[in-house]
Amino acid sequence: MESNGDDSILRDEAVASSNAGIAGETSVVSANLILDRVGEVALALDLDGLSWKLLERLPSDRSDCCGVKRSPSEAAGIRLADIYAVEFIDHALIPESNLSNPARCLLREDSQIYRFIVHGVERSKCHPCRCILGTYVFGHKDQQVCQMWVNVINSCLDQELQRPKNLLVFVHPKSGKGNGRTTWETVSPIFSRAKVHTKVIVTERAGHAFDVMLATTNEELKQYDGVVAVGGDGFFNEILNGFLSSRHKAPYPPAPTDFVQSLGDCGDVLMRNTNIRGGEGHSGTCYTDDTQFLLPKEEFRFGIIPAGSTDAIVICTTGARDPVTSALQIVMGKNVPLDIAQIVRWRTTAESKVEPCVRYAASFAGYGFYGDVITESEKYRWMGPKRYDYAGTKVFLRHRSYEAEVAVLRVNSEETHPAEEGHWRRHFRALRSLNKRQKVICRANCEICTANRDVSSQSKPYSHPGEMGWLSFKGRYLSVGAAIIACRNGRAPDGLVADAHLADGFMHLILIKDCPRAFYLGHLLQLAKRDGDPLNFEFVEHHKTSAFTFRSSGKSSIWNLDGELFQAHQLSAQVFRGLINLFASGPLV
């Protein structure tokens, strides 16, 4: 390509832009280059990104690199925010079939030019939440011109401070269908291209990631911009608990007075560590053993690359169960806050001593049906994800209910669907067409999740000024479930609670009272249906709350925390608003 003296100008402009980072400036770097599969274009770089304009008319049957036919005057481009990497790929032959006659004249006889690739992120037209890889190959006969473009684009990308540089990656090789290692090998080139350094640990046993996170000091963690889990919800729960167990210090969850009294000698401990007076909320300071690692810490984020059986957290935070989408959102430095529930087990069994044990959950805590399914499924891990269907069918046919006491901290915004005792045939309706709840679904840049988020107050547990005291229940339940997020998955496309939010400081407590098996089947079928309404049954109670307590009337009980077993006869739970941040953008639709 003839430069006509523009090469030196381009180099000077590129160096100036590289030094200034084009931050706060409106300078433009431009030159004529060859765009692979298109032809000669005028390429320009400014604060918004790359743009190019065709300088020659394409034949009527030709299209650009995205498959879109364009006229000579039509411009195209890509935003800087959608570029995740750029790399120089040396010289190579340009297929002459991709060039019209005017462009061929600008090249040497052997049609060899130096090239560089701009790697971008595009949205799938079929699945708007899914990100796909886009590449744009530019060429020039002068190697220095190509290298200048690579340098100046990289300089611009370096100004994107939210993008990670160093990550600690845990790979669960047996997660889901046992494809954790393969999943990482598929997406690892994305991290390499984006120049994100990764320290990869392939776990060798259950609890391996927990032990590593627990043993890692804060000084060591400061070397990383975040931690990435290649696996499922249970694997992420393991990493989360290893991280928080030594760094998150907070008062125990609030509890009604009768719950404290039932704890016996430990009642005084709970009284000293939490505010149990109804209507005043729960207070206290959330801190770590290192004052330089306060939580939440927005610059330190967690990422999840889905390789599990359900991947509910990924689906709710990205909108797609796709490893490439998750990897791209990680390297682009996307950020979304996430509520975390702190679960305190006071007694393991009815006869055991009071020994507080703290665990954390990011998506769900369930008892009864949910605990039985996870317990039964452990016997069939060799089946992979299908074990949940098999175990769920067995537990459903068994149709066991459990006696328990539950207390919920009421708030003004609470929405409840109370159950009515008896008269099941008269009161049962699959759906209520009237008085349905107005659902506000959590999306990217959700106003509910970002409203009233005072950064200075985020070191404290979330407090609701509208707390109205405790509401207690006692009876037989098929299941007790606390959904911190919507919990969307392949078996429940809208989740357990369609309008649950990622960071509003609430969880949704769902109590399924004992009922005939056919009625419970109706509830489960609504969960499995898109646009279903599983909460509109007479035997379903739904409470939007920031805290609850639980006490089993049996000898022992098994809970499901993010897909992990947790035995607890007596427990209390509270939500910490936006306690951690994820490399995710939130679902677009």
Coordinates of C-alpha atoms in Angstrom, one line a residue:
M1 CA 0.0 0.0 0.0
E2 CA 1.4 3.4 -0.9
S3 CA 1.7 5.7 2.1
N4 CA 2.4 9.0 0.3
G5 CA 4.3 10.2 3.3
D6 CA 1.5 9.4 5.8
D7 CA 3.5 6.7 7.5
S8 CA 5.6 9.1 9.5
I9 CA 2.6 11.2 10.4
L10 CA 0.8 8.1 11.6
R11 CA 3.7 7.0 13.7
D12 CA 4.0 10.5 15.4
E13 CA 0.3 10.6 16.1
A14 CA 0.3 7.0 17.4
V15 CA 3.2 7.7 19.8
A16 CA 1.5 10.9 21.0
S17 CA -1.7 9.1 21.6
S18 CA 0.1 6.3 23.3
N19 CA 1.8 8.7 25.7
A20 CA -1.4 10.6 26.5
G21 CA -3.5 7.5 26.6
I22 CA -6.0 9.7 24.6
A23 CA -7.7 10.2 28.0
G24 CA -9.5 13.5 27.9
E25 CA -8.3 14.3 24.4
T26 CA -10.1 14.2 21.1
S27 CA -7.1 13.5 18.9
V28 CA -7.7 11.0 16.0
V29 CA -5.2 8.5 14.6
S30 CA -6.0 7.5 11.0
A31 CA -4.6 5.8 8.0
N32 CA -5.5 3.8 5.0
L33 CA -5.3 0.0 5.5
I34 CA -6.6 -3.2 4.1
L35 CA -9.5 -4.9 6.0
D36 CA -9.6 -8.6 5.4
R37 CA -12.6 -9.7 3.3
V38 CA -13.5 -6.1 2.7
G39 CA -10.9 -4.1 0.9
E40 CA -9.2 -0.8 1.4
V41 CA -10.6 1.3 4.3
A42 CA -9.8 4.6 6.0
L43 CA -9.3 3.5 9.6
A44 CA -9.5 6.0 12.5
L45 CA -9.2 5.7 16.3
D46 CA -10.6 8.2 18.7
L47 CA -12.1 8.2 22.2
D48 CA -15.1 6.2 21.1
G49 CA -13.2 3.4 19.4
L50 CA -12.2 2.3 15.9
S51 CA -14.2 3.3 12.8
W52 CA -13.6 2.7 9.2
K53 CA -15.0 3.7 5.9
L54 CA -14.7 1.9 2.6
L55 CA -12.6 3.6 0.0
E56 CA -13.6 1.3 -2.9
R57 CA -16.9 0.0 -4.2
L58 CA -17.5 -3.7 -3.4
P59 CA -19.1 -5.9 -6.0
S60 CA -22.8 -6.3 -5.5
D61 CA -22.4 -9.9 -4.3
R62 CA -19.7 -9.1 -1.7
S63 CA -20.1 -8.5 2.0
D64 CA -17.9 -7.4 4.8
C65 CA -16.3 -9.4 7.6
C66 CA -19.6 -9.6 9.5
G67 CA -21.5 -10.8 6.4
V68 CA -23.2 -7.4 5.9
K69 CA -23.3 -5.7 2.5
R70 CA -22.2 -2.1 2.6
S71 CA -22.1 0.8 0.2
P72 CA -18.8 2.8 -0.3
S73 CA -20.0 5.7 1.8
E74 CA -21.3 3.5 4.7
A75 CA -19.1 3.5 7.8
A76 CA -18.6 0.7 10.4
G77 CA -16.6 0.3 13.6
I78 CA -16.3 -1.1 17.0
R79 CA -16.3 0.7 20.4
L80 CA -13.2 0.5 22.6
A81 CA -15.5 -1.0 25.3
D82 CA -16.1 -3.9 22.9
I83 CA -12.5 -4.6 22.1
Y84 CA -10.9 -7.1 24.5
A85 CA -7.5 -7.7 22.7
V86 CA -5.4 -6.7 19.7
E87 CA -2.4 -8.7 18.4
F88 CA 0.2 -8.4 15.7
I89 CA 0.4 -11.5 13.5
D90 CA 3.3 -10.7 11.1
H91 CA 3.0 -10.9 7.4
A92 CA 0.9 -13.2 5.2
L93 CA -0.7 -13.5 1.9
I94 CA -4.0 -11.7 1.3
P95 CA -6.4 -13.7 -0.8
E96 CA -6.8 -11.8 -4.0
S97 CA -10.4 -12.9 -4.2
N98 CA -11.1 -10.6 -1.2
L99 CA -9.8 -7.5 -3.0
S100 CA -11.1 -5.5 -5.9
N101 CA -8.7 -4.3 -8.6
P102 CA -7.9 -0.9 -7.1
A103 CA -6.8 -2.4 -3.8
R104 CA -4.6 -5.0 -5.5
C105 CA -2.7 -2.3 -7.2
L106 CA -1.6 -0.9 -3.9
L107 CA 0.1 -4.2 -2.9
R108 CA 3.3 -5.8 -3.9
E109 CA 3.2 -8.4 -6.6
D110 CA 3.3 -11.2 -4.1
S111 CA 0.3 -9.6 -2.2
Q112 CA 2.1 -10.0 1.2
I113 CA 1.3 -7.5 3.9
Y114 CA 1.7 -7.3 7.7
R115 CA -1.4 -7.7 9.7
F116 CA -2.9 -7.3 13.1
I117 CA -6.1 -8.6 14.6
V118 CA -8.6 -6.6 16.6
H119 CA -10.6 -9.1 18.8
G120 CA -14.0 -7.8 19.8
V121 CA -17.2 -8.8 21.6
E122 CA -20.5 -9.0 19.7
R123 CA -24.0 -9.9 20.8
S124 CA -25.6 -12.9 19.3
K125 CA -28.7 -12.0 17.3
C126 CA -30.4 -15.2 18.3
H127 CA -29.5 -14.9 22.0
P128 CA -29.0 -11.3 23.0
C129 CA -27.4 -12.2 26.4
R130 CA -24.8 -14.4 24.7
C131 CA -21.5 -12.8 23.7
I132 CA -19.7 -14.1 20.6
L133 CA -16.1 -13.5 19.4
G134 CA -15.6 -11.0 16.6
T135 CA -12.4 -10.5 14.7
Y136 CA -11.2 -7.7 12.3
V137 CA -8.0 -8.3 10.4
F138 CA -6.2 -5.1 9.2
G139 CA -3.1 -5.1 7.0
H140 CA -0.4 -2.7 5.7
K141 CA 2.8 -3.3 3.8
D142 CA 4.8 -1.5 6.5
Q143 CA 5.4 -3.6 9.6
Q144 CA 6.0 -0.5 11.8
V145 CA 2.6 0.9 10.8
C146 CA 0.9 -2.2 12.0
Q147 CA 2.9 -2.3 15.2
M148 CA 2.0 1.4 15.8
W149 CA -1.7 0.5 15.6
V150 CA -1.3 -2.4 18.0
N151 CA 0.6 -0.2 20.5
V152 CA -1.9 2.7 20.4
I153 CA -4.9 0.4 20.7
N154 CA -3.3 -1.4 23.6
S155 CA -2.5 2.0 25.2
C156 CA -6.2 2.8 25.0
L157 CA -7.2 -0.5 26.5
D158 CA -4.8 0.0 29.3
Q159 CA -6.9 3.0 30.3
E160 CA -9.8 0.7 31.0
L161 CA -8.8 0.3 34.7
Q162 CA -11.7 -2.1 35.5
R163 CA -10.2 -4.8 33.3
P164 CA -8.3 -7.4 35.3
K165 CA -4.6 -8.1 34.9
N166 CA -4.0 -11.0 37.3
L167 CA -6.5 -13.7 38.3
L168 CA -6.5 -16.8 40.5
V169 CA -8.4 -19.6 38.7
F170 CA -9.8 -22.7 40.2
V171 CA -10.8 -25.6 37.9
H172 CA -13.0 -28.4 39.1
P173 CA -12.2 -31.3 36.8
K174 CA -15.2 -33.4 37.8
S175 CA -17.9 -30.6 37.9
G176 CA -21.1 -31.2 36.0
K177 CA -20.4 -33.7 33.3
G178 CA -16.7 -33.8 34.2
N179 CA -15.8 -31.2 31.6
G180 CA -14.3 -28.6 33.9
R181 CA -10.8 -29.0 32.5
T182 CA -12.0 -29.0 28.9
T183 CA -14.1 -25.9 29.5
W184 CA -11.1 -24.0 30.8
E185 CA -9.0 -25.1 27.8
T186 CA -11.7 -23.7 25.5
V187 CA -11.7 -20.2 27.1
S188 CA -8.1 -19.9 28.2
P189 CA -7.0 -18.4 24.8
I190 CA -9.3 -15.5 25.5
F191 CA -7.4 -14.6 28.7
S192 CA -4.1 -15.1 26.9
R193 CA -5.1 -12.7 24.1
A194 CA -6.3 -10.1 26.6
K195 CA -3.0 -10.4 28.4
V196 CA -4.6 -11.5 31.6
H197 CA -2.2 -13.5 33.7
T198 CA -3.8 -16.5 35.3
K199 CA -2.6 -18.8 38.1
V200 CA -4.5 -22.0 37.5
I201 CA -5.2 -24.5 40.3
V202 CA -6.9 -27.8 39.2
T203 CA -8.6 -29.1 42.4
E204 CA -7.7 -32.7 43.4
R205 CA -10.3 -33.4 46.1
A206 CA -13.4 -32.0 47.7
G207 CA -12.6 -28.9 49.8
H208 CA -9.3 -28.3 48.0
A209 CA -10.4 -24.8 46.8
F210 CA -11.8 -24.0 50.3
D211 CA -8.5 -24.8 51.9
V212 CA -6.5 -22.8 49.4
M213 CA -8.7 -19.7 49.9
L214 CA -8.6 -20.1 53.6
A215 CA -4.8 -20.4 53.7
T216 CA -4.3 -17.5 51.3
T217 CA -3.3 -14.3 53.1
N218 CA -4.7 -10.9 52.2
E219 CA -1.3 -9.8 51.1
E220 CA -1.3 -12.7 48.6
L221 CA -4.8 -11.9 47.4
K222 CA -3.8 -8.3 46.7
Q223 CA -1.7 -9.7 43.9
Y224 CA -4.9 -10.6 42.1
D225 CA -7.8 -8.7 40.7
G226 CA -10.1 -11.5 41.5
V227 CA -10.8 -15.2 41.7
V228 CA -12.4 -17.3 38.9
A229 CA -14.2 -20.6 39.5
V230 CA -14.5 -23.0 36.5
G231 CA -17.3 -25.2 37.7
G232 CA -20.8 -25.1 39.2
D233 CA -22.7 -23.3 41.9
G234 CA -21.5 -25.7 44.6
F235 CA -17.9 -25.2 43.6
F236 CA -18.3 -21.4 43.7
N237 CA -19.9 -21.8 47.1
E238 CA -16.8 -23.7 48.3
I239 CA -14.5 -20.8 47.1
L240 CA -16.8 -18.2 48.5
N241 CA -16.9 -19.8 52.0
G242 CA -13.1 -20.2 52.0
F243 CA -12.8 -16.5 51.2
L244 CA -15.4 -15.1 53.6
S245 CA -14.9 -17.4 56.6
S246 CA -11.6 -15.7 57.5
R247 CA -12.4 -12.2 56.2
H248 CA -16.0 -11.4 56.9
K249 CA -16.7 -10.6 60.6
A250 CA -20.2 -9.5 61.5
P251 CA -22.7 -9.9 64.3
Y252 CA -24.8 -13.1 64.2
P253 CA -28.1 -12.8 62.4
P254 CA -31.0 -11.2 64.3
A255 CA -33.5 -13.5 65.9
P256 CA -36.9 -13.3 67.7
T257 CA -36.7 -13.5 71.5
D258 CA -38.2 -17.0 71.7
F259 CA -35.5 -18.3 69.3
V260 CA -32.8 -16.8 71.5
Q261 CA -34.3 -18.4 74.6
S262 CA -34.5 -21.8 73.0
L263 CA -30.7 -21.7 72.5
G264 CA -30.1 -21.9 76.2
D265 CA -26.7 -20.9 77.3
C266 CA -25.8 -19.5 73.9
G267 CA -28.7 -17.0 74.1
D268 CA -26.5 -14.5 75.8
V269 CA -24.0 -14.8 73.0
L270 CA -26.6 -14.0 70.4
M271 CA -28.0 -11.1 72.5
R272 CA -24.6 -9.5 72.7
N273 CA -23.8 -10.0 69.0
T274 CA -27.0 -8.9 67.3
N275 CA -29.9 -6.5 67.7
I276 CA -33.0 -8.6 68.3
R277 CA -35.5 -5.9 69.0
G278 CA -38.2 -5.9 66.3
G279 CA -38.5 -2.7 64.2
E280 CA -34.9 -1.5 64.7
G281 CA -33.2 -3.7 62.1
H282 CA -29.9 -5.4 62.5
S283 CA -26.7 -3.4 62.9
G284 CA -23.0 -4.0 63.3
T285 CA -19.7 -3.6 61.5
C286 CA -18.6 -5.9 58.7
Y287 CA -14.8 -6.0 58.7
T288 CA -11.8 -8.3 57.9
D289 CA -8.6 -9.1 59.7
D290 CA -6.9 -6.7 57.5
T291 CA -8.3 -3.1 57.4
Q292 CA -6.9 -2.8 53.8
F293 CA -9.3 -5.6 52.6
L294 CA -12.7 -4.2 53.6
L295 CA -15.8 -5.8 52.2
P296 CA -17.3 -5.2 49.8
K297 CA -14.2 -4.5 47.8
E298 CA -15.4 -3.6 44.3
E299 CA -11.9 -3.8 42.7
F300 CA -11.7 -7.5 43.8
R301 CA -14.3 -9.6 42.0
F302 CA -15.3 -13.1 41.5
G303 CA -15.9 -14.8 38.2
I304 CA -17.7 -18.0 37.3
I305 CA -17.2 -19.9 34.1
P306 CA -20.1 -22.4 33.9
A307 CA -19.2 -26.1 34.0
G308 CA -21.7 -27.4 36.5
S309 CA -25.0 -29.2 36.6
T310 CA -27.3 -26.1 36.9
D311 CA -25.2 -23.0 36.9
A312 CA -28.0 -20.8 38.3
I313 CA -25.7 -18.0 39.5
V314 CA -24.2 -17.6 36.0
I315 CA -27.6 -17.6 34.3
C316 CA -28.9 -15.0 36.7
T317 CA -25.8 -12.7 36.4
T318 CA -25.0 -12.9 32.7
G319 CA -28.3 -14.2 31.2
A320 CA -26.5 -17.0 29.4
R321 CA -25.1 -20.4 30.4
D322 CA -22.2 -20.0 28.1
P323 CA -18.4 -20.3 29.0
V324 CA -17.4 -17.9 26.2
T325 CA -19.8 -15.2 27.4
S326 CA -18.6 -15.5 31.0
A327 CA -14.9 -15.4 29.9
L328 CA -15.5 -12.3 27.8
Q329 CA -17.3 -10.5 30.6
I330 CA -14.4 -11.3 33.0
V331 CA -11.6 -10.0 30.7
M332 CA -13.7 -6.9 29.9
G333 CA -14.0 -6.2 33.6
K334 CA -17.7 -6.2 33.9
N335 CA -19.0 -5.6 37.4
V336 CA -22.3 -6.4 39.3
P337 CA -22.8 -6.5 43.1
L338 CA -24.3 -9.7 44.6
D339 CA -26.1 -10.2 47.9
I340 CA -24.8 -12.9 50.1
A341 CA -26.7 -14.7 52.9
Q342 CA -24.9 -15.5 56.1
I343 CA -26.2 -18.8 57.6
V344 CA -25.5 -19.5 61.2
R345 CA -26.1 -23.1 62.4
W346 CA -26.7 -23.2 66.1
R347 CA -27.4 -26.9 66.5
T348 CA -26.6 -29.8 64.2
T349 CA -29.1 -32.1 65.8
A350 CA -31.8 -31.8 68.5
E351 CA -29.4 -33.4 71.1
S352 CA -26.2 -31.6 70.1
K353 CA -24.7 -28.7 72.0
V354 CA -25.1 -25.1 70.8
E355 CA -22.0 -24.6 68.6
P356 CA -22.4 -21.7 66.1
C357 CA -21.1 -22.5 62.7
V358 CA -21.1 -19.9 59.9
R359 CA -21.7 -20.6 56.2
Y360 CA -22.5 -18.4 53.3
A361 CA -24.8 -18.9 50.3
A362 CA -25.0 -16.8 47.1
S363 CA -28.1 -18.2 45.4
F364 CA -30.2 -20.6 47.5
A365 CA -30.8 -22.3 50.9
G366 CA -33.4 -25.0 51.0
Y367 CA -34.8 -27.6 53.4
G368 CA -37.2 -30.5 53.0
F369 CA -37.7 -31.4 49.4
Y370 CA -34.5 -29.5 48.4
G371 CA -32.4 -31.1 51.1
D372 CA -33.8 -34.6 50.4
V373 CA -33.0 -34.2 46.6
I374 CA -29.4 -33.1 47.2
T375 CA -28.9 -35.9 49.8
E376 CA -30.4 -38.6 47.4
S377 CA -28.4 -37.3 44.4
E378 CA -25.1 -37.8 46.3
K379 CA -25.7 -41.5 45.9
Y380 CA -25.7 -41.2 42.1
R381 CA -22.9 -38.8 41.3
W382 CA -21.8 -41.2 38.6
M383 CA -24.9 -40.2 36.6
G384 CA -23.8 -36.6 36.2
P385 CA -26.5 -33.9 36.0
K386 CA -29.2 -36.5 35.3
R387 CA -28.9 -37.6 38.9
Y388 CA -31.0 -34.6 40.0
D389 CA -33.9 -35.7 37.8
Y390 CA -33.7 -39.2 39.1
A391 CA -33.3 -38.1 42.7
G392 CA -36.0 -35.5 42.4
T393 CA -38.5 -38.1 41.1
K394 CA -37.8 -40.5 44.0
V395 CA -38.2 -37.7 46.6
F396 CA -41.4 -36.5 44.9
L397 CA -42.9 -39.9 45.0
R398 CA -41.9 -40.3 48.6
H399 CA -43.8 -37.0 49.4
R400 CA -42.4 -36.4 52.9
S401 CA -43.3 -33.4 55.0
Y402 CA -41.5 -32.1 58.1
E403 CA -42.6 -30.3 61.3
A404 CA -40.7 -27.1 61.8
E405 CA -40.9 -23.5 63.2
V406 CA -40.0 -20.6 61.0
A407 CA -39.8 -16.9 62.0
V408 CA -39.5 -14.1 59.3
L409 CA -38.4 -10.5 59.8
R410 CA -41.2 -8.5 58.3
V411 CA -40.6 -5.4 56.2
N412 CA -42.9 -2.8 54.7
S413 CA -42.2 -4.0 51.1
E414 CA -42.9 -7.6 52.0
E415 CA -45.3 -9.4 49.6
T416 CA -46.9 -12.5 51.0
H417 CA -49.2 -15.2 49.6
P418 CA -50.7 -16.7 52.8
A419 CA -51.8 -20.3 52.9
E420 CA -55.3 -21.2 54.0
E421 CA -55.9 -24.2 56.3
G422 CA -58.0 -27.0 54.9
H423 CA -60.6 -27.1 52.1
W424 CA -57.9 -27.8 49.6
R425 CA -60.3 -28.7 46.8
R426 CA -62.3 -25.5 47.2
H427 CA -59.3 -23.3 47.5
F428 CA -56.9 -24.9 45.1
R429 CA -56.4 -23.1 41.8
A430 CA -53.4 -23.6 39.5
L431 CA -53.1 -19.9 38.8
R432 CA -54.9 -16.8 40.0
S433 CA -55.7 -14.6 37.1
L434 CA -56.5 -11.6 39.4
N435 CA -54.3 -9.7 41.8
K436 CA -51.1 -10.9 40.4
R437 CA -47.9 -9.4 41.7
Q438 CA -46.3 -6.7 39.6
K439 CA -43.0 -8.2 38.7
V440 CA -39.9 -6.0 38.1
I441 CA -37.3 -8.3 36.7
C442 CA -33.6 -7.7 37.5
R443 CA -31.7 -6.6 34.4
A444 CA -28.3 -5.0 33.6
N445 CA -28.0 -1.6 35.3
C446 CA -31.0 -2.5 37.5
E447 CA -32.3 0.6 39.3
I448 CA -33.5 -1.4 42.3
C449 CA -30.1 -2.9 42.9
T450 CA -28.3 0.4 42.5
A451 CA -30.7 2.6 44.4
N452 CA -29.6 4.0 47.7
R453 CA -26.2 2.2 47.6
D454 CA -24.1 4.4 49.8
V455 CA -20.6 3.2 49.5
S456 CA -19.7 4.4 53.0
S457 CA -22.4 2.2 54.5
Q458 CA -21.6 -1.0 52.6
S459 CA -19.3 -2.1 55.4
K460 CA -22.4 -2.8 57.5
P461 CA -25.1 -5.4 57.2
Y462 CA -28.0 -4.2 55.2
S463 CA -30.6 -2.5 57.4
H464 CA -34.2 -1.9 56.4
P465 CA -35.8 1.1 58.1
G466 CA -39.2 -0.5 57.4
E467 CA -38.7 -3.5 59.6
M468 CA -41.9 -4.4 61.5
G469 CA -40.8 -7.2 63.8
W470 CA -41.2 -10.9 63.5
L471 CA -43.8 -13.1 62.0
S472 CA -43.7 -16.7 63.2
F473 CA -45.1 -20.0 61.7
K474 CA -45.3 -23.6 62.9
G475 CA -46.5 -26.5 60.9
R476 CA -45.7 -29.3 58.5
Y477 CA -43.8 -28.3 55.4
L478 CA -42.9 -30.1 52.2
S479 CA -40.1 -27.6 51.7
V480 CA -38.6 -24.3 53.0
G481 CA -36.6 -22.4 50.5
A482 CA -34.8 -19.1 50.7
A483 CA -33.9 -17.7 47.2
I484 CA -31.3 -14.9 47.4
I485 CA -31.4 -14.5 43.6
A486 CA -34.0 -15.7 41.0
C487 CA -32.2 -19.1 40.7
R488 CA -32.9 -19.6 37.0
N489 CA -31.8 -22.9 35.6
G490 CA -32.6 -25.4 32.9
R491 CA -35.4 -26.9 35.0
A492 CA -36.8 -23.6 36.1
P493 CA -36.4 -21.0 33.2
D494 CA -37.8 -18.1 35.2
G495 CA -36.3 -19.3 38.5
L496 CA -37.9 -19.9 41.9
V497 CA -38.8 -16.2 42.2
A498 CA -38.8 -14.5 38.8
D499 CA -38.4 -11.0 40.2
A500 CA -35.7 -11.6 42.8
H501 CA -32.9 -9.2 42.5
L502 CA -29.1 -9.5 42.6
A503 CA -28.4 -6.8 45.1
D504 CA -31.5 -5.4 46.8
G505 CA -30.7 -6.7 50.3
F506 CA -33.6 -9.2 50.3
M507 CA -34.1 -12.9 50.0
H508 CA -37.4 -14.6 49.2
L509 CA -38.6 -17.2 51.7
I510 CA -40.9 -19.8 50.2
L511 CA -42.8 -22.1 52.5
I512 CA -44.6 -25.0 50.9
K513 CA -47.1 -26.4 53.4
D514 CA -48.1 -30.1 53.4
C515 CA -50.6 -30.7 50.7
P516 CA -51.7 -33.6 48.4
R517 CA -49.1 -34.8 46.0
A518 CA -51.1 -33.7 42.9
F519 CA -51.2 -30.2 44.2
Y520 CA -47.5 -30.1 44.8
L521 CA -47.0 -31.4 41.3
G522 CA -48.9 -28.4 40.0
H523 CA -46.5 -26.1 41.8
L524 CA -43.5 -28.0 40.3
L525 CA -45.0 -27.8 36.8
Q526 CA -45.3 -24.1 37.1
L527 CA -41.7 -23.8 38.1
A528 CA -40.7 -25.7 35.0
K529 CA -42.8 -23.5 32.8
R530 CA -41.7 -20.2 31.3
D531 CA -43.9 -17.4 32.4
G532 CA -45.4 -19.7 35.0
D533 CA -46.6 -18.5 38.4
P534 CA -45.5 -21.1 41.0
L535 CA -46.2 -18.8 44.0
N536 CA -50.0 -18.5 43.3
F537 CA -51.1 -21.5 45.1
E538 CA -53.1 -21.6 48.4
F539 CA -50.5 -23.8 50.1
V540 CA -47.5 -21.6 49.2
E541 CA -46.4 -18.7 51.4
H542 CA -43.9 -16.2 50.0
H543 CA -42.1 -13.7 52.3
K544 CA -39.7 -11.1 51.1
T545 CA -37.3 -10.6 54.0
S546 CA -33.9 -9.7 55.2
A547 CA -33.6 -12.4 57.9
F548 CA -35.3 -15.6 59.1
T549 CA -34.8 -18.3 61.7
F550 CA -35.5 -22.0 61.5
R551 CA -36.0 -24.8 64.0
S552 CA -36.7 -28.4 63.1
S553 CA -39.1 -30.4 65.3
G554 CA -37.3 -33.6 64.2
K555 CA -34.1 -35.1 65.4
S556 CA -32.0 -33.7 62.5
S557 CA -32.5 -31.9 59.1
I558 CA -30.4 -31.5 56.0
W559 CA -30.2 -28.2 54.1
N560 CA -29.1 -27.5 50.6
L561 CA -26.8 -24.4 50.4
D562 CA -26.0 -23.6 46.8
G563 CA -26.0 -27.3 46.0
E564 CA -23.9 -28.3 49.0
L565 CA -25.1 -30.4 52.0
F566 CA -25.4 -28.6 55.3
Q567 CA -26.9 -30.4 58.4
A568 CA -28.6 -28.0 60.7
H569 CA -31.4 -28.6 63.2
Q570 CA -31.5 -24.9 64.2
L571 CA -30.3 -21.9 62.2
S572 CA -30.7 -18.2 61.5
A573 CA -29.9 -16.3 58.3
Q574 CA -29.5 -12.7 57.2
V575 CA -28.6 -11.0 53.9
F576 CA -25.6 -8.7 53.4
R577 CA -26.4 -6.4 50.5
G578 CA -23.8 -6.4 47.7
L579 CA -21.2 -8.1 49.9
I580 CA -19.2 -9.3 46.9
N581 CA -18.8 -8.2 43.3
L582 CA -18.9 -10.5 40.2
F583 CA -17.3 -10.2 36.8
A584 CA -20.7 -10.0 35.1
S585 CA -23.0 -7.4 33.6
G586 CA -26.4 -8.7 34.6
P587 CA -28.9 -10.2 32.0
L588 CA -29.9 -7.9 29.2
V589 CA -33.3 -9.5 28.7

